[in-house]
Amino acid sequence: MITDPHKSAAAVKTLAGQSGFDLVGITSAEPLPKAGQNLLQAVEHGHTADLSYLNRHPLARSGPQSLAPWARSVICLGINYNYFPVEVHLPLSRYALGRDYHLVLTEKLQLFSHQLGDLLGRDFRSRIAVDTTAIMEKLLAQRAGLGWQGKNTLLVNKTFGSWIFLGEVLTDLDLFCDDPVASRCGRCRVCIDACPTGALSEPGFLDARKCLSYLTIEYRGDVWPEVARKAGTAKEPGQCLYGCDICQQVCPFNCHTPRTLHEQFHPHPELLDMRFDDLTAMSQPQFERVFAETPVARLSYQRFRRNSHLMGFCKAES
Ligand code: SF4
Ligand code: SF4
């Protein structure tokens, strides 16, 4: 049985590599100073729009122990999902081209947690977290040494950039922790300047109400806010049929990300040859075939068509 925190942490790292994770780091389950307060402020100012997973109990996100009071350590794991070279401009967010990461990450984290018990030769408590779970995963990942939270609010790693899915295992194991990573953004602000809607009004601060990712994925209305219509007229058509990668695409740390080795995140072969017009002309059966089990499928064909229409509407106004 392995109980020593250093040896246990080494076992975690070995298993993470064997399990196909590209990044792994460990941090304590101690609270994140100011995290909950900052989110509360964002909620009070309306910057989280109607994103209910953020608006519910923002202060509870101030630390992993709000979610799992028994937790002592957090294992932070990351997977590179990028398939295309950065210069390829897509009207769909890159994260949405392959199998839904909630499904992939959940399966992988469950298996990892189970196998870790075998490797350590002991039982332990654990809880896995992916994306919308009520913890501040990017701040935890930064504290665990996976990267830093860039001015575009995303976790940036020096090798993989921000094309990373994150997942966590909260555990009652005592594990030796990694050192946090300092920001390497420096004076760069190209992501802020490139944002077509001004949603990134200041470093690390996102107003979801103006963000094309929010508007094309979460927003339920049929008429876009003025800010998005202006952005549509200013940009190439079709950049944002589902999500928006503009503030990632311009980031210098995203230029040399190797292609993901995870086949589950490879796009459907039909998508490889499609242009904007092919996408907007898709029939419902084709949509369901090409986007089966991807995040785009959750949007529904009707709202995909709505986005196509809104993009076309924006272009017609220019
Ligand atoms: S995703 Fe697009 S709209 Fe949203 S902050 Fe980034 S560049 Fe701006
Ligand atoms: S574009 Fe520049 S400022 Fe923005 S996240 Fe990347 S390095 Fe940081």
PDB file of C-alpha atoms in Angstrom, residues 116-272:
ATOM      1  CA  LEU A 116      -5.561   4.801  -8.951  1.00  0.00           C
ATOM      2  CA  GLY A 117      -7.054   2.859  -6.045  1.00  0.00           C
ATOM      3  CA  ASP A 118      -5.585  -0.341  -7.519  1.00  0.00           C
ATOM      4  CA  LEU A 119      -2.189   1.263  -8.024  1.00  0.00           C
ATOM      5  CA  LEU A 120      -2.022   2.694  -4.505  1.00  0.00           C
ATOM      6  CA  GLY A 121      -3.452  -0.488  -3.014  1.00  0.00           C
ATOM      7  CA  ARG A 122      -5.965   1.395  -0.894  1.00  0.00           C
ATOM      8  CA  ASP A 123      -9.479   2.791  -0.872  1.00  0.00           C
ATOM      9  CA  PHE A 124     -10.047   6.534  -0.924  1.00  0.00           C
ATOM     10  CA  ARG A 125     -12.897   8.966  -1.381  1.00  0.00           C
ATOM     11  CA  SER A 126     -13.125  10.812  -4.649  1.00  0.00           C
ATOM     12  CA  ARG A 127     -15.404  12.932  -6.744  1.00  0.00           C
ATOM     13  CA  ILE A 128     -14.827  13.812 -10.347  1.00  0.00           C
ATOM     14  CA  ALA A 129     -15.567  17.214 -11.857  1.00  0.00           C
ATOM     15  CA  VAL A 130     -15.886  18.354 -15.461  1.00  0.00           C
ATOM     16  CA  ASP A 131     -16.589  21.845 -16.766  1.00  0.00           C
ATOM     17  CA  THR A 132     -19.855  23.024 -15.197  1.00  0.00           C
ATOM     18  CA  THR A 133     -19.292  21.367 -11.815  1.00  0.00           C
ATOM     19  CA  ALA A 134     -19.217  24.035  -9.111  1.00  0.00           C
ATOM     20  CA  ILE A 135     -15.463  24.476  -8.784  1.00  0.00           C
ATOM     21  CA  MET A 136     -13.095  27.004 -10.295  1.00  0.00           C
ATOM     22  CA  GLU A 137     -11.258  24.570 -12.502  1.00  0.00           C
ATOM     23  CA  LYS A 138      -9.035  27.039 -14.332  1.00  0.00           C
ATOM     24  CA  LEU A 139      -7.760  28.591 -11.100  1.00  0.00           C
ATOM     25  CA  LEU A 140      -7.202  25.142  -9.628  1.00  0.00           C
ATOM     26  CA  ALA A 141      -5.365  24.062 -12.773  1.00  0.00           C
ATOM     27  CA  GLN A 142      -3.149  27.134 -12.528  1.00  0.00           C
ATOM     28  CA  ARG A 143      -2.383  26.375  -8.895  1.00  0.00           C
ATOM     29  CA  ALA A 144      -1.614  22.778  -9.903  1.00  0.00           C
ATOM     30  CA  GLY A 145       0.923  23.966 -12.483  1.00  0.00           C
ATOM     31  CA  LEU A 146      -0.962  23.104 -15.700  1.00  0.00           C
ATOM     32  CA  GLY A 147      -0.745  26.632 -17.061  1.00  0.00           C
ATOM     33  CA  TRP A 148      -2.045  30.104 -16.339  1.00  0.00           C
ATOM     34  CA  GLN A 149      -5.348  31.856 -16.793  1.00  0.00           C
ATOM     35  CA  GLY A 150      -4.789  34.036 -19.847  1.00  0.00           C
ATOM     36  CA  LYS A 151      -6.278  37.442 -20.507  1.00  0.00           C
ATOM     37  CA  ASN A 152      -8.905  35.662 -22.627  1.00  0.00           C
ATOM     38  CA  THR A 153      -9.944  33.924 -19.335  1.00  0.00           C
ATOM     39  CA  LEU A 154      -8.858  30.489 -20.598  1.00  0.00           C
ATOM     40  CA  LEU A 155      -6.231  28.188 -19.155  1.00  0.00           C
ATOM     41  CA  VAL A 156      -3.111  28.490 -21.315  1.00  0.00           C
ATOM     42  CA  ASN A 157      -0.358  25.885 -21.344  1.00  0.00           C
ATOM     43  CA  LYS A 158       3.015  26.641 -22.910  1.00  0.00           C
ATOM     44  CA  THR A 159       2.913  23.488 -25.083  1.00  0.00           C
ATOM     45  CA  PHE A 160      -0.765  23.001 -25.886  1.00  0.00           C
ATOM     46  CA  GLY A 161      -1.986  26.592 -25.657  1.00  0.00           C
ATOM     47  CA  SER A 162      -5.616  26.813 -24.633  1.00  0.00           C
ATOM     48  CA  TRP A 163      -6.894  23.904 -26.758  1.00  0.00           C
ATOM     49  CA  ILE A 164      -7.315  21.863 -23.583  1.00  0.00           C
ATOM     50  CA  PHE A 165     -10.191  20.111 -21.884  1.00  0.00           C
ATOM     51  CA  LEU A 166      -9.875  20.109 -18.098  1.00  0.00           C
ATOM     52  CA  GLY A 167     -11.125  17.616 -15.550  1.00  0.00           C
ATOM     53  CA  GLU A 168     -10.493  17.101 -11.856  1.00  0.00           C
ATOM     54  CA  VAL A 169     -10.475  14.352  -9.277  1.00  0.00           C
ATOM     55  CA  LEU A 170     -11.180  15.650  -5.779  1.00  0.00           C
ATOM     56  CA  THR A 171      -9.795  13.211  -3.260  1.00  0.00           C
ATOM     57  CA  ASP A 172      -9.160  12.713   0.451  1.00  0.00           C
ATOM     58  CA  LEU A 173      -5.653  11.450  -0.362  1.00  0.00           C
ATOM     59  CA  ASP A 174      -2.671  13.414   0.930  1.00  0.00           C
ATOM     60  CA  LEU A 175      -0.667  14.145  -2.209  1.00  0.00           C
ATOM     61  CA  PHE A 176       2.468  16.202  -2.704  1.00  0.00           C
ATOM     62  CA  CYS A 177       1.425  19.361  -4.532  1.00  0.00           C
ATOM     63  CA  ASP A 178       2.922  20.991  -7.611  1.00  0.00           C
ATOM     64  CA  ASP A 179       3.984  24.619  -7.845  1.00  0.00           C
ATOM     65  CA  PRO A 180       1.617  27.098  -9.491  1.00  0.00           C
ATOM     66  CA  VAL A 181       2.533  28.560 -12.882  1.00  0.00           C
ATOM     67  CA  ALA A 182       2.991  32.313 -13.283  1.00  0.00           C
ATOM     68  CA  SER A 183       1.243  34.072 -16.157  1.00  0.00           C
ATOM     69  CA  ARG A 184       3.264  34.392 -19.347  1.00  0.00           C
ATOM     70  CA  CYS A 185       0.866  36.807 -21.046  1.00  0.00           C
ATOM     71  CA  GLY A 186       3.155  39.717 -20.217  1.00  0.00           C
ATOM     72  CA  ARG A 187       2.188  42.808 -22.187  1.00  0.00           C
ATOM     73  CA  CYS A 188       0.389  40.844 -24.873  1.00  0.00           C
ATOM     74  CA  ARG A 189      -3.281  41.741 -25.279  1.00  0.00           C
ATOM     75  CA  VAL A 190      -4.013  40.517 -28.797  1.00  0.00           C
ATOM     76  CA  CYS A 191      -6.949  38.407 -27.575  1.00  0.00           C
ATOM     77  CA  ILE A 192      -8.605  41.480 -26.052  1.00  0.00           C
ATOM     78  CA  ASP A 193      -8.009  43.555 -29.162  1.00  0.00           C
ATOM     79  CA  ALA A 194      -9.222  40.783 -31.488  1.00  0.00           C
ATOM     80  CA  CYS A 195     -12.540  40.209 -29.727  1.00  0.00           C
ATOM     81  CA  PRO A 196     -15.143  41.556 -32.170  1.00  0.00           C
ATOM     82  CA  THR A 197     -17.737  42.424 -29.548  1.00  0.00           C
ATOM     83  CA  GLY A 198     -15.670  43.893 -26.729  1.00  0.00           C
ATOM     84  CA  ALA A 199     -16.658  41.005 -24.469  1.00  0.00           C
ATOM     85  CA  LEU A 200     -13.111  40.985 -23.094  1.00  0.00           C
ATOM     86  CA  SER A 201     -13.204  44.503 -21.749  1.00  0.00           C
ATOM     87  CA  GLU A 202     -10.217  44.009 -19.463  1.00  0.00           C
ATOM     88  CA  PRO A 203      -7.665  41.242 -18.841  1.00  0.00           C
ATOM     89  CA  GLY A 204      -9.235  38.016 -17.616  1.00  0.00           C
ATOM     90  CA  PHE A 205     -12.715  39.489 -17.500  1.00  0.00           C
ATOM     91  CA  LEU A 206     -15.493  38.239 -19.793  1.00  0.00           C
ATOM     92  CA  ASP A 207     -18.952  39.722 -20.222  1.00  0.00           C
ATOM     93  CA  ALA A 208     -20.917  36.680 -21.396  1.00  0.00           C
ATOM     94  CA  ARG A 209     -23.774  38.854 -22.654  1.00  0.00           C
ATOM     95  CA  LYS A 210     -21.505  40.153 -25.441  1.00  0.00           C
ATOM     96  CA  CYS A 211     -19.667  36.916 -26.146  1.00  0.00           C
ATOM     97  CA  LEU A 212     -20.389  35.117 -29.429  1.00  0.00           C
ATOM     98  CA  SER A 213     -19.781  31.784 -27.737  1.00  0.00           C
ATOM     99  CA  TYR A 214     -22.593  32.476 -25.321  1.00  0.00           C
ATOM    100  CA  LEU A 215     -24.840  33.951 -28.000  1.00  0.00           C
ATOM    101  CA  THR A 216     -24.484  31.064 -30.444  1.00  0.00           C
ATOM    102  CA  ILE A 217     -24.685  28.294 -27.840  1.00  0.00           C
ATOM    103  CA  GLU A 218     -26.631  29.368 -24.758  1.00  0.00           C
ATOM    104  CA  TYR A 219     -28.709  32.347 -25.872  1.00  0.00           C
ATOM    105  CA  ARG A 220     -32.339  31.427 -26.541  1.00  0.00           C
ATOM    106  CA  GLY A 221     -33.623  34.496 -28.344  1.00  0.00           C
ATOM    107  CA  ASP A 222     -34.212  34.938 -32.058  1.00  0.00           C
ATOM    108  CA  VAL A 223     -32.916  38.490 -32.244  1.00  0.00           C
ATOM    109  CA  TRP A 224     -29.308  39.124 -31.422  1.00  0.00           C
ATOM    110  CA  PRO A 225     -28.228  42.036 -29.283  1.00  0.00           C
ATOM    111  CA  GLU A 226     -26.917  45.028 -31.210  1.00  0.00           C
ATOM    112  CA  VAL A 227     -23.340  44.302 -30.208  1.00  0.00           C
ATOM    113  CA  ALA A 228     -23.390  40.896 -31.896  1.00  0.00           C
ATOM    114  CA  ARG A 229     -25.022  42.210 -35.062  1.00  0.00           C
ATOM    115  CA  LYS A 230     -22.278  44.794 -35.411  1.00  0.00           C
ATOM    116  CA  ALA A 231     -19.672  42.087 -34.910  1.00  0.00           C
ATOM    117  CA  GLY A 232     -21.332  39.999 -37.592  1.00  0.00           C
ATOM    118  CA  THR A 233     -21.035  42.806 -40.081  1.00  0.00           C
ATOM    119  CA  ALA A 234     -17.403  43.420 -39.204  1.00  0.00           C
ATOM    120  CA  LYS A 235     -16.116  39.884 -39.446  1.00  0.00           C
ATOM    121  CA  GLU A 236     -15.853  37.233 -42.095  1.00  0.00           C
ATOM    122  CA  PRO A 237     -19.223  35.481 -42.380  1.00  0.00           C
ATOM    123  CA  GLY A 238     -19.488  32.109 -40.806  1.00  0.00           C
ATOM    124  CA  GLN A 239     -16.845  32.495 -38.150  1.00  0.00           C
ATOM    125  CA  CYS A 240     -19.325  31.821 -35.435  1.00  0.00           C
ATOM    126  CA  LEU A 241     -21.995  29.305 -36.373  1.00  0.00           C
ATOM    127  CA  TYR A 242     -21.316  27.486 -33.120  1.00  0.00           C
ATOM    128  CA  GLY A 243     -19.075  29.083 -30.509  1.00  0.00           C
ATOM    129  CA  CYS A 244     -16.227  31.463 -31.207  1.00  0.00           C
ATOM    130  CA  ASP A 245     -12.477  30.798 -31.203  1.00  0.00           C
ATOM    131  CA  ILE A 246     -11.241  34.237 -32.192  1.00  0.00           C
ATOM    132  CA  CYS A 247      -9.590  35.053 -28.863  1.00  0.00           C
ATOM    133  CA  GLN A 248      -7.883  31.649 -28.933  1.00  0.00           C
ATOM    134  CA  GLN A 249      -6.908  31.655 -32.574  1.00  0.00           C
ATOM    135  CA  VAL A 250      -4.856  34.841 -32.168  1.00  0.00           C
ATOM    136  CA  CYS A 251      -3.008  33.690 -29.037  1.00  0.00           C
ATOM    137  CA  PRO A 252       0.694  33.100 -29.755  1.00  0.00           C
ATOM    138  CA  PHE A 253       0.687  30.070 -27.492  1.00  0.00           C
ATOM    139  CA  ASN A 254      -1.882  28.393 -29.747  1.00  0.00           C
ATOM    140  CA  CYS A 255       0.222  28.471 -32.913  1.00  0.00           C
ATOM    141  CA  HIS A 256       2.230  25.283 -32.405  1.00  0.00           C
ATOM    142  CA  THR A 257      -0.141  22.952 -30.604  1.00  0.00           C
ATOM    143  CA  PRO A 258       0.418  19.393 -31.836  1.00  0.00           C
ATOM    144  CA  ARG A 259      -2.586  17.598 -33.346  1.00  0.00           C
ATOM    145  CA  THR A 260      -4.575  15.729 -30.728  1.00  0.00           C
ATOM    146  CA  LEU A 261      -3.823  12.027 -30.501  1.00  0.00           C
ATOM    147  CA  HIS A 262      -7.310  11.373 -29.138  1.00  0.00           C
ATOM    148  CA  GLU A 263      -9.394  10.036 -31.989  1.00  0.00           C
ATOM    149  CA  GLN A 264     -12.591  10.776 -30.119  1.00  0.00           C
ATOM    150  CA  PHE A 265     -11.892  14.462 -30.721  1.00  0.00           C
ATOM    151  CA  HIS A 266     -11.285  14.091 -34.447  1.00  0.00           C
ATOM    152  CA  PRO A 267     -14.053  15.622 -36.589  1.00  0.00           C
ATOM    153  CA  HIS A 268     -16.447  13.538 -38.657  1.00  0.00           C
ATOM    154  CA  PRO A 269     -14.762  12.919 -42.068  1.00  0.00           C
ATOM    155  CA  GLU A 270     -17.579  14.743 -43.884  1.00  0.00           C
ATOM    156  CA  LEU A 271     -16.774  17.909 -41.955  1.00  0.00           C
ATOM    157  CA  LEU A 272     -13.221  18.040 -43.274  1.00  0.00           C
TER     158      LEU A 272
END
